[in-house]
Structures are given as C-alpha cells and as structure tokens.
C-alpha cells in the first residue's frame, strides 16, 4: 500500500513539479503531433492512497478496468456523481487539507508512435485540462504532478518514448489544495476533460513567442514584432513582410476589431519548425478615462461564458464551441468574459476569427471563504502566491497571441490580498498591451477598470454621472458590469433600462450578462438535472441553471430580448412623427454598408405590402432620418403600423444574407377599442341565466358556456408560479416577493360570493377575493353585457386593507376543453414578454400550438405570456381586450406549474387553462441581481378592465408581421 507521504503532493500549496515553463500555444505546425484522446482505461478509488503505483508500470494488466472517453469526466460516464455548489466548498474548509474521502481516478492509455514519427529531437506531452490534481507516469517513470485544472501543463518526455507499447498513466484526484482556488459556481467534475497531445519537438523548434501587432489609427499602419525564444523569421505574404524575429516592421494594414475581425496569415519559421500565425493588428489603451481600441471607446455587449455541454460537461468539442460563437454573433453579442477560467484554447481561435472582445479570466476563485469572513483566504497568504503566479503565467503565456483578448482578469470572487497584487504586477510587467481587471479590487489599486457585479440601475447611473466617490484612481477609470442581469429562469428583466444607461454615459462601457448557458445535465428522470438531483449532501439547487440558452443551446426568451436590446442598428421614430424613420448606427467601428433595409406595412397585424428602404452607409454613431413611402392602403377603422428591419446584405462568416440584426415598429393609426352595445337582456330560466351567447349558473353567476364553447371556472386570478427572480434575493435587497406573496397566501385565494344581480341590461356578480388569515382582500365585480352575439365582461377590482406588496398578476383565468390545442393572436410575439422583458415582442398576427406557447425552463415557473395582445382565438373562442392584455394558455394549472421541480413533473390534463391578464408584475433579475424597477411593479389599486368574448366560427390563416 502506498504510504501517506506518497500522496502529500495533493495538499501541497505549490503548483506542482516537473512541468515545463508555460509558453504560447498554437493550434498547429509542421512538427508531428499525436492526439491521445479517445478510449482510456479507468479505475476509481474512494481515497487518494487506496492503490499503489504499480498500474503505471509496463505490463500491468488493466483488462478488467472500465473504459472512459478522454476528454471527459468520469462522474458523467457512470462512475460516481457530480456535485453542484455555488460558493460553498463541498468539503470541510481547512486549507490546504482535503478529505480522506477523495475520489481518485487512475487512467491508463497504451499507445504506439506513428511509423513516420521522427527519431530526432525531443517530445512534449501536453495536458490542456485536468480536474483537480494529476500525477503522471510514462513507461513507469514518474514525470511530475500538477494543479490548475483549466490550464495547460507540458512535460518533456522524448527520452522516455519507444516505438510501441508506450504506457501513459495518470492518477487524477478530485480534491486537492488546488480545489480551494477553484470554487467557481459550477459542477465539481473530476477527470481529464481537455485534450491530451504528444508533440514532437525537432531540433531548433519553436519554443515560446509573443506576437506584438499594434495599430496606429492616425496613420492606418500596423507595427509587427515577434519576440521568440528561438531565432527565426516572420513572413506575412499579404503585407510583403519578411523580417527576423525581434525586429519591427510598420506597414499599412486593416485593423482587427470585434466588428471587423481581419486576420493576416503569417508564418514563424525557425531552424526546425514552421508555425502558422493568425495576426490581428489592434491597440488597446486606457485613454481619457476610457477603454479604447484603435483610438475609439468600445461598448461591451457581453456575456459570461462557462464551458458546458449537457452530456459531456466541460469536455467541449470544436463544433460545440463554434455553435456558441455563432449563436453569440447572431444575437448581437460582441464580448465574452471567460468566467471563471481560461477556456479551451480553440474557443479563443474562434473569437479571433469571428470577432468577439474577450476578457480572459484566470483559473481562480476562493468564494467559499466568505463564510468565515475571508479568514485564511489563500490569496492573502504568501504560501499560496507561487501557485497564483503560476496560474496567471499559464493563462497569459498560453493566450497572449490572441487579438480578441483585450483585458486580463485576475480571477473572480477571491476577496483581496497580496497574492492578487503580485499577479497584477506580474501581468502588467509581462504584457503592457492589455488592461488588467478584477472585480474585487474595489478601489482599483491593482487594476485598470472599475468593475462591479449586479449594481442596480440607480447606482449605475450614479457612477455614469461621476458621482460615485471612492478612491481617486477609481473615479478616473471606466466602469463595466462584469456581471449583471442574472439570466436565471424567466428573465432577466430590466435589460433595456441598463442599456439606456450604457448608451447615455460615456464612462459606462457596458457589461456582461450572467451567464451564457444553463448547466443542466441530461437526465432520464428529470429531463435536465440540477443541484441536489444526485443526492449531494450540500448543493445550491437550480442556481446552476442561469443562462441565456437552455442546456441544449436553444435560445431562451432572455437571449431574444438581449439581442433586441443590444442591436447594433436601431430603428426609431423621430420625435413628432412625420412619415420618416430614424436609423442609428450603434457600431463602434463598422459603417452600415453591410446591411439592407426593408419596410413593411401592417393592418391589424397583417402585412399588406413591403419594399426596400434606401439608407446611407452611416458611420459609427451617426443617425439619419429616412423618409418612408406613403401608406400603401387606407386603414380607417383598423390599427396600422410600419415595421422596418435591418438585415445582412450578403452572407458573412457568422450569418446568412437576410439575417435580421435590428428592427423597429411605429404606429400610424390607433387600434379601435372593441364596443358592445348592451342591447340583450339577461334571462333567468331555472338554474341558468342566458345573456346573448353566454350561459351562467343562476345561483353563483359563474359563466358556463359561450355559445357551444364550454367554459370552466372563470374568476379573478392574482397568482403566478413564482419565478427564480420572484423567489430570489440579492445583496441589493432582502425583499423576496415570492416569499411575501406566499406568506400573504396569494397562492390560495378564496372567492366569496356576495351577490348575483340581474339588471335590465347586465348580469352583475359581486365577490370578495382574499387569502385566509389576513384582512386584506380584493373587492371584485364582474359585469356582463351583450349585444346578442358578443359578450362583454368588465372586471372592477378594489383593494381592501393594507396592501404592502405588489400583486404577481391581475386578470381572469378560465378553462377550456383539451381540444383547444392551437391559438392565434394579434399582439406581441412570437415569444413571451413581461413588463420589463418585452423589447423583443413584435406586434403582429401569430399562431402556435398550446404546447409551443410554453417556455421550457429547467425549473418550471411562470412563463409563456404574450404581451400587448389585442385579440386571441383559441378553442372556438375569440377574446378582444379593452385595453390590451397578456395572454397565456397551458395544459396544467398554475398550481401544478408552481409545484413542479422539473419539466417531467408536468403532465397535460383534460383542460387548457387560459389567463387573460390586465397586469403582470415585472421580472427583474433578483435571483442574484436587482429586482424589477418600481415602474414595473403591479401595485394593488382600483382597476377596471374588459374583455369581449364571441364564438370564432371561422379562422383566418395568421400572417406574422
């Protein structure tokens, strides 16, 4: 049995031993390489010292071991279980000690060298990512151990290789001293999860090199210098460059930006190797208190991106990474913060190619130490500083040649301390061509950017107006929100309000929505699993599902909203509408020559004509008022509006011709409100009252049918299945509306009948709607009138008692037969929208199945409302609103939705439940950020609203706008 001293390296605070110094990574060269990805043998032990090292010896028989795929995580391949915590360490906090119960995976791979493998030179074995600590043997020789899960480590192994039968053994421990530095709000997933590669190193091969490619925006020239550990030459054929390494050359170039990501193909040639280069010329500087690239301030319209795949975890393949980048570009996103570690290097290649600003973040977070007021925090303990510097160096050296990276980040939520200062000093000394970021450096002693998380709108505006105070250096720096608009569940709300601030104050240079993807794990029981679904003793539930795309990368309504809010071409109506439209170019660098514009004209939501719109190629920041044609048809007695879209004129690397990047709508004639003359009289016939097409219970006044359409349980409704944001509380406020609503009993309202009155022209039903145990209530009157064919319901609501909280919703709910499977509506669509999340809600005629009206959030919650609906048709019924309303329909009750923990808990019933809401409370992002702004509160106040019901005897095919 292995002695305890043989595994002491696990708890050693050093970064490891045996690895080569970090260096620039490049995707390819003419030197041979051999991928060692694929099928490996695996044995998992419960403790670090359960097995001896004999498995690393040549001839060891591992025939009865399991097989796993590398890259991969063994807990996602049937060996153990994943664990999710947000910031709490899932083991006792006693740095650098870790539990004896330490799952350990022994990995074996036997490989032969290709027949063409050169016999000269050396070889390097590279691991791109192993969680969290690994010891490596090759052909029985112990070559070293390392920590730093999401960073590369290389070992010189040429002297150990043989033509065939090479035995590569890797012992991976789930927990190590390094785990204390990797508390990054994600699943804890041990394994060799990035590539393993054997690289031939010919004599005279390239070692480390640094591509310096700056741009002078005054003269339009670029200056190239490549510093290399090995002498060589740099050639760039398109620029007629051929210079020695270390020498500078200045030529006219096209600059690289996220909007115009122009790359030049170059070549580094040393005595023994030819390395292709992708060179982007750009200059990043802090100037006039702003982040500038190529002389211009930039505005980040960004996301935080964890690496995630619902089946493979953090073991992402190239096409998945490409899918992420293309989705971002197609949704107008221009920046990525690599939360909270350097990504797979191929992702950065894609950012260079397609154009995304990158904040590259170090593999560092010690968030769990907040539970003990940061006592014993490693970043303020000199013993850990070598490990911190090693992580900083491995990030910078690996990634320094990517033009997409404009800022280095020291890490995330690691408190403050001497180790962070040492990291910042080292990075500033190594790379003066970029800025340094760290959100926790509140006074910006070590950093070049004032960065915050989840600051509310009012505070952000305060900062934008330079009224925030703080250290002098901080007041002179640009401001970004490195995290904002927490995209958990339904939401985030308030995106448009943030963007208005970013565009109003120069100092505010944008932000990064938290986050890109829901980390749901594909699961037969639950659809997608989250924290607690694997029996973890400590977990943070579905807090790991807080992305703009669902685990399968389907865009959420939040991403559709964000695309609209950050569109690079805005289409607005000038003040005092005069038949023209105002086009504004919101790019930082590109003009509008790549876009075409088209107008369409809608009458009652149906497009009647469309055509091209000529727009000049506006420069960045410019606007122009462009005349629209005369309205093509008369629209008296109908609602009409213009829609103008900006689309790609031709195929690009990231989007096809016709892809819409921005749009706007403008009313021409207003909607006539529905009118019903109260000419029909209510008639009592035994147990029934009839009024026009309506049939009512004579005792209760409850609506039973409209013509042949049966209706169930129509009554006032104020409850919604609480969203993650309703239930959440950030450090902004501890007011949790979802909890207060439940405390008040708004989820169990009782309906008291106070009277049923038959008048000459109306049926009036008086009720009081109130929760048990409280004196608050809503005096509710339903007044029904009819012209013989249509039925009008007017609902009057009067609050009683002291209402100290807003309402979740206010409207009516009723049930229809399950055959009501499709809906058509004129209003906002095609997706859902709520008071502070409906910028992307486009007015038109839309059609959907009831099933497709649902938004499949990983944890079920209120969803699917269509905003600003004029009329809706469903199950033979037509509903017109006075005024417009929110329309929701689903095959389960709100109460069933509220009780569900996963999608698979929802089973369609025999009734389609319909909500017609006069109001909805805002969404906000209080699952971690601020709640809804006050203007989006649904406060209890005297309210009246109406609906007109009629049988829908025929249905026209809907035409979307």
mmCIF file of C-alpha atoms in Angstrom, residues 611-822:
data_model
loop_
_atom_site.group_PDB
_atom_site.id
_atom_site.type_symbol
_atom_site.label_atom_id
_atom_site.label_comp_id
_atom_site.label_asym_id
_atom_site.label_seq_id
_atom_site.Cartn_x
_atom_site.Cartn_y
_atom_site.Cartn_z
ATOM 1 C CA UNK A 611 -40.379 47.110 -50.008
ATOM 2 C CA UNK A 612 -36.744 48.210 -49.775
ATOM 3 C CA UNK A 613 -35.639 51.308 -47.891
ATOM 4 C CA UNK A 614 -32.574 53.215 -49.004
ATOM 5 C CA UNK A 615 -30.342 54.100 -46.058
ATOM 6 C CA UNK A 616 -26.948 55.785 -46.384
ATOM 7 C CA UNK A 617 -23.879 53.840 -45.117
ATOM 8 C CA UNK A 618 -23.821 55.726 -41.840
ATOM 9 C CA UNK A 619 -20.552 55.867 -39.922
ATOM 10 C CA UNK A 620 -20.444 54.607 -36.323
ATOM 11 C CA UNK A 621 -22.580 56.781 -34.071
ATOM 12 C CA UNK A 622 -24.309 58.572 -36.947
ATOM 13 C CA UNK A 623 -28.076 58.830 -37.424
ATOM 14 C CA UNK A 624 -30.253 59.732 -40.374
ATOM 15 C CA UNK A 625 -33.960 60.345 -40.812
ATOM 16 C CA UNK A 626 -35.143 58.384 -43.828
ATOM 17 C CA UNK A 627 -38.487 59.051 -45.486
ATOM 18 C CA UNK A 628 -40.937 56.152 -45.653
ATOM 19 C CA UNK A 629 -43.315 55.817 -48.614
ATOM 20 C CA UNK A 630 -46.909 56.929 -48.322
ATOM 21 C CA UNK A 631 -49.069 54.316 -46.530
ATOM 22 C CA UNK A 632 -49.985 51.838 -49.273
ATOM 23 C CA UNK A 633 -53.614 51.349 -48.182
ATOM 24 C CA UNK A 634 -56.312 53.196 -46.315
ATOM 25 C CA UNK A 635 -56.622 51.844 -42.791
ATOM 26 C CA UNK A 636 -59.648 53.651 -41.399
ATOM 27 C CA UNK A 637 -61.197 51.645 -38.616
ATOM 28 C CA UNK A 638 -58.114 49.430 -38.304
ATOM 29 C CA UNK A 639 -54.792 49.547 -36.498
ATOM 30 C CA UNK A 640 -51.834 50.093 -38.804
ATOM 31 C CA UNK A 641 -48.087 50.409 -38.352
ATOM 32 C CA UNK A 642 -44.743 50.357 -40.093
ATOM 33 C CA UNK A 643 -42.060 47.771 -39.418
ATOM 34 C CA UNK A 644 -38.506 48.457 -40.583
ATOM 35 C CA UNK A 645 -35.789 45.813 -40.467
ATOM 36 C CA UNK A 646 -32.019 45.925 -40.918
ATOM 37 C CA UNK A 647 -30.567 42.700 -42.349
ATOM 38 C CA UNK A 648 -27.278 41.340 -43.623
ATOM 39 C CA UNK A 649 -26.939 42.191 -47.291
ATOM 40 C CA UNK A 650 -24.774 39.147 -48.021
ATOM 41 C CA UNK A 651 -23.565 36.001 -46.351
ATOM 42 C CA UNK A 652 -20.953 36.581 -43.660
ATOM 43 C CA UNK A 653 -18.776 34.168 -41.723
ATOM 44 C CA UNK A 654 -21.355 34.125 -38.919
ATOM 45 C CA UNK A 655 -24.710 34.764 -40.535
ATOM 46 C CA UNK A 656 -26.585 34.303 -43.827
ATOM 47 C CA UNK A 657 -27.878 37.069 -46.057
ATOM 48 C CA UNK A 658 -31.226 38.279 -44.742
ATOM 49 C CA UNK A 659 -30.350 37.675 -41.096
ATOM 50 C CA UNK A 660 -32.082 40.447 -39.127
ATOM 51 C CA UNK A 661 -29.865 42.411 -36.736
ATOM 52 C CA UNK A 662 -32.242 45.230 -35.801
ATOM 53 C CA UNK A 663 -35.844 46.337 -36.253
ATOM 54 C CA UNK A 664 -38.411 48.872 -35.134
ATOM 55 C CA UNK A 665 -42.174 49.405 -35.332
ATOM 56 C CA UNK A 666 -44.194 52.646 -35.454
ATOM 57 C CA UNK A 667 -47.957 53.140 -35.236
ATOM 58 C CA UNK A 668 -49.795 55.002 -37.954
ATOM 59 C CA UNK A 669 -53.425 54.626 -36.927
ATOM 60 C CA UNK A 670 -54.545 53.597 -33.463
ATOM 61 C CA UNK A 671 -56.471 50.467 -32.626
ATOM 62 C CA UNK A 672 -60.213 50.995 -32.256
ATOM 63 C CA UNK A 673 -61.323 49.563 -28.912
ATOM 64 C CA UNK A 674 -63.970 46.849 -29.027
ATOM 65 C CA UNK A 675 -67.501 48.154 -28.457
ATOM 66 C CA UNK A 676 -70.523 46.132 -27.408
ATOM 67 C CA UNK A 677 -73.948 47.744 -27.148
ATOM 68 C CA UNK A 678 -75.786 46.437 -24.094
ATOM 69 C CA UNK A 679 -78.971 45.576 -26.017
ATOM 70 C CA UNK A 680 -79.511 41.993 -24.873
ATOM 71 C CA UNK A 681 -81.304 41.298 -21.583
ATOM 72 C CA UNK A 682 -80.326 38.588 -19.095
ATOM 73 C CA UNK A 683 -82.969 35.860 -18.893
ATOM 74 C CA UNK A 684 -83.451 33.536 -15.905
ATOM 75 C CA UNK A 685 -84.510 30.021 -16.877
ATOM 76 C CA UNK A 686 -84.478 27.712 -13.854
ATOM 77 C CA UNK A 687 -80.895 27.142 -12.841
ATOM 78 C CA UNK A 688 -79.498 29.022 -15.813
ATOM 79 C CA UNK A 689 -79.170 32.608 -16.849
ATOM 80 C CA UNK A 690 -78.674 33.400 -20.512
ATOM 81 C CA UNK A 691 -77.301 36.654 -21.804
ATOM 82 C CA UNK A 692 -76.672 36.771 -25.538
ATOM 83 C CA UNK A 693 -74.338 33.841 -26.286
ATOM 84 C CA UNK A 694 -73.490 33.443 -22.591
ATOM 85 C CA UNK A 695 -74.866 30.796 -20.258
ATOM 86 C CA UNK A 696 -74.417 31.233 -16.486
ATOM 87 C CA UNK A 697 -75.164 29.358 -13.281
ATOM 88 C CA UNK A 698 -78.142 31.176 -11.762
ATOM 89 C CA UNK A 699 -77.027 30.670 -8.171
ATOM 90 C CA UNK A 700 -73.357 31.677 -8.486
ATOM 91 C CA UNK A 701 -73.322 33.759 -11.645
ATOM 92 C CA UNK A 702 -70.480 31.580 -12.946
ATOM 93 C CA UNK A 703 -70.005 31.505 -16.716
ATOM 94 C CA UNK A 704 -70.654 28.017 -18.144
ATOM 95 C CA UNK A 705 -70.560 28.485 -21.896
ATOM 96 C CA UNK A 706 -70.269 30.969 -24.713
ATOM 97 C CA UNK A 707 -72.391 29.534 -27.485
ATOM 98 C CA UNK A 708 -71.202 25.963 -27.969
ATOM 99 C CA UNK A 709 -67.897 26.578 -26.200
ATOM 100 C CA UNK A 710 -67.902 25.277 -22.632
ATOM 101 C CA UNK A 711 -66.030 27.407 -20.110
ATOM 102 C CA UNK A 712 -64.815 26.293 -16.685
ATOM 103 C CA UNK A 713 -64.093 28.315 -13.574
ATOM 104 C CA UNK A 714 -63.762 31.865 -14.845
ATOM 105 C CA UNK A 715 -62.699 34.095 -11.965
ATOM 106 C CA UNK A 716 -60.164 36.663 -10.857
ATOM 107 C CA UNK A 717 -56.590 35.390 -10.662
ATOM 108 C CA UNK A 718 -53.640 37.055 -8.949
ATOM 109 C CA UNK A 719 -51.184 34.172 -8.599
ATOM 110 C CA UNK A 720 -48.304 33.085 -10.806
ATOM 111 C CA UNK A 721 -45.933 30.164 -10.379
ATOM 112 C CA UNK A 722 -43.095 32.106 -8.819
ATOM 113 C CA UNK A 723 -40.042 32.656 -10.941
ATOM 114 C CA UNK A 724 -36.480 32.239 -9.772
ATOM 115 C CA UNK A 725 -36.331 36.017 -9.694
ATOM 116 C CA UNK A 726 -39.540 36.288 -7.645
ATOM 117 C CA UNK A 727 -38.054 33.948 -5.050
ATOM 118 C CA UNK A 728 -34.502 35.273 -5.096
ATOM 119 C CA UNK A 729 -32.774 37.932 -3.057
ATOM 120 C CA UNK A 730 -29.523 39.582 -3.960
ATOM 121 C CA UNK A 731 -27.358 41.726 -1.737
ATOM 122 C CA UNK A 732 -29.308 44.651 -3.176
ATOM 123 C CA UNK A 733 -32.354 43.817 -1.060
ATOM 124 C CA UNK A 734 -33.693 41.064 1.134
ATOM 125 C CA UNK A 735 -37.277 41.629 -0.032
ATOM 126 C CA UNK A 736 -38.280 38.381 -1.690
ATOM 127 C CA UNK A 737 -41.598 38.977 -3.390
ATOM 128 C CA UNK A 738 -42.262 35.281 -3.950
ATOM 129 C CA UNK A 739 -41.887 34.531 -0.255
ATOM 130 C CA UNK A 740 -44.004 37.540 0.736
ATOM 131 C CA UNK A 741 -46.713 36.532 -1.704
ATOM 132 C CA UNK A 742 -46.819 33.049 -0.198
ATOM 133 C CA UNK A 743 -46.776 34.433 3.323
ATOM 134 C CA UNK A 744 -49.833 36.517 2.455
ATOM 135 C CA UNK A 745 -51.484 33.490 0.893
ATOM 136 C CA UNK A 746 -51.815 34.888 -2.606
ATOM 137 C CA UNK A 747 -51.366 31.336 -3.885
ATOM 138 C CA UNK A 748 -54.505 30.202 -2.020
ATOM 139 C CA UNK A 749 -57.001 32.995 -2.518
ATOM 140 C CA UNK A 750 -60.621 32.333 -1.507
ATOM 141 C CA UNK A 751 -63.545 33.660 -3.529
ATOM 142 C CA UNK A 752 -66.620 34.744 -1.549
ATOM 143 C CA UNK A 753 -69.841 35.306 -3.433
ATOM 144 C CA UNK A 754 -71.600 38.464 -2.232
ATOM 145 C CA UNK A 755 -74.377 38.686 -4.782
ATOM 146 C CA UNK A 756 -75.762 37.879 -8.222
ATOM 147 C CA UNK A 757 -77.822 40.691 -9.717
ATOM 148 C CA UNK A 758 -79.926 40.631 -12.880
ATOM 149 C CA UNK A 759 -80.439 44.104 -14.268
ATOM 150 C CA UNK A 760 -82.210 45.350 -17.353
ATOM 151 C CA UNK A 761 -79.098 45.080 -19.500
ATOM 152 C CA UNK A 762 -76.466 43.375 -17.350
ATOM 153 C CA UNK A 763 -75.626 40.452 -15.129
ATOM 154 C CA UNK A 764 -73.542 41.615 -12.175
ATOM 155 C CA UNK A 765 -71.687 39.253 -9.844
ATOM 156 C CA UNK A 766 -70.162 40.732 -6.702
ATOM 157 C CA UNK A 767 -67.366 38.880 -4.905
ATOM 158 C CA UNK A 768 -64.527 39.328 -2.482
ATOM 159 C CA UNK A 769 -61.213 37.625 -3.245
ATOM 160 C CA UNK A 770 -58.937 37.233 -0.227
ATOM 161 C CA UNK A 771 -56.464 34.887 1.481
ATOM 162 C CA UNK A 772 -57.078 33.059 4.733
ATOM 163 C CA UNK A 773 -55.531 34.553 7.899
ATOM 164 C CA UNK A 774 -55.258 38.130 6.606
ATOM 165 C CA UNK A 775 -57.583 41.103 6.479
ATOM 166 C CA UNK A 776 -56.527 42.211 3.019
ATOM 167 C CA UNK A 777 -58.728 41.452 0.066
ATOM 168 C CA UNK A 778 -59.909 42.498 -3.380
ATOM 169 C CA UNK A 779 -63.498 43.543 -3.847
ATOM 170 C CA UNK A 780 -64.223 42.195 -7.307
ATOM 171 C CA UNK A 781 -67.221 42.885 -9.501
ATOM 172 C CA UNK A 782 -67.905 41.036 -12.752
ATOM 173 C CA UNK A 783 -70.347 42.908 -15.013
ATOM 174 C CA UNK A 784 -71.600 41.045 -18.081
ATOM 175 C CA UNK A 785 -73.348 42.726 -21.019
ATOM 176 C CA UNK A 786 -74.175 41.599 -24.571
ATOM 177 C CA UNK A 787 -75.388 42.797 -27.944
ATOM 178 C CA UNK A 788 -76.846 39.370 -28.645
ATOM 179 C CA UNK A 789 -73.799 37.963 -30.446
ATOM 180 C CA UNK A 790 -70.892 39.067 -28.279
ATOM 181 C CA UNK A 791 -70.423 39.011 -24.546
ATOM 182 C CA UNK A 792 -68.568 41.750 -22.703
ATOM 183 C CA UNK A 793 -67.030 41.229 -19.276
ATOM 184 C CA UNK A 794 -65.956 44.249 -17.263
ATOM 185 C CA UNK A 795 -63.977 43.446 -14.144
ATOM 186 C CA UNK A 796 -63.689 46.060 -11.408
ATOM 187 C CA UNK A 797 -61.187 45.451 -8.618
ATOM 188 C CA UNK A 798 -60.887 47.469 -5.422
ATOM 189 C CA UNK A 799 -58.164 46.699 -2.856
ATOM 190 C CA UNK A 800 -59.255 46.411 0.764
ATOM 191 C CA UNK A 801 -56.879 46.550 3.716
ATOM 192 C CA UNK A 802 -53.209 47.443 3.786
ATOM 193 C CA UNK A 803 -51.560 46.007 0.664
ATOM 194 C CA UNK A 804 -47.827 46.290 1.361
ATOM 195 C CA UNK A 805 -46.651 44.232 -1.603
ATOM 196 C CA UNK A 806 -47.432 44.315 -5.313
ATOM 197 C CA UNK A 807 -49.570 41.634 -6.938
ATOM 198 C CA UNK A 808 -47.987 38.855 -9.011
ATOM 199 C CA UNK A 809 -50.636 39.229 -11.725
ATOM 200 C CA UNK A 810 -54.134 40.641 -12.153
ATOM 201 C CA UNK A 811 -56.626 39.192 -14.583
ATOM 202 C CA UNK A 812 -59.027 36.320 -15.097
ATOM 203 C CA UNK A 813 -58.428 32.641 -15.538
ATOM 204 C CA UNK A 814 -60.708 30.007 -17.047
ATOM 205 C CA UNK A 815 -60.588 26.527 -18.531
ATOM 206 C CA UNK A 816 -61.423 25.213 -21.996
ATOM 207 C CA UNK A 817 -61.666 21.688 -23.328
ATOM 208 C CA UNK A 818 -58.345 19.992 -24.118
ATOM 209 C CA UNK A 819 -59.230 20.106 -27.818
ATOM 210 C CA UNK A 820 -58.315 23.795 -27.704
ATOM 211 C CA UNK A 821 -54.847 22.896 -28.919
ATOM 212 C CA UNK A 822 -53.931 25.899 -31.077
#
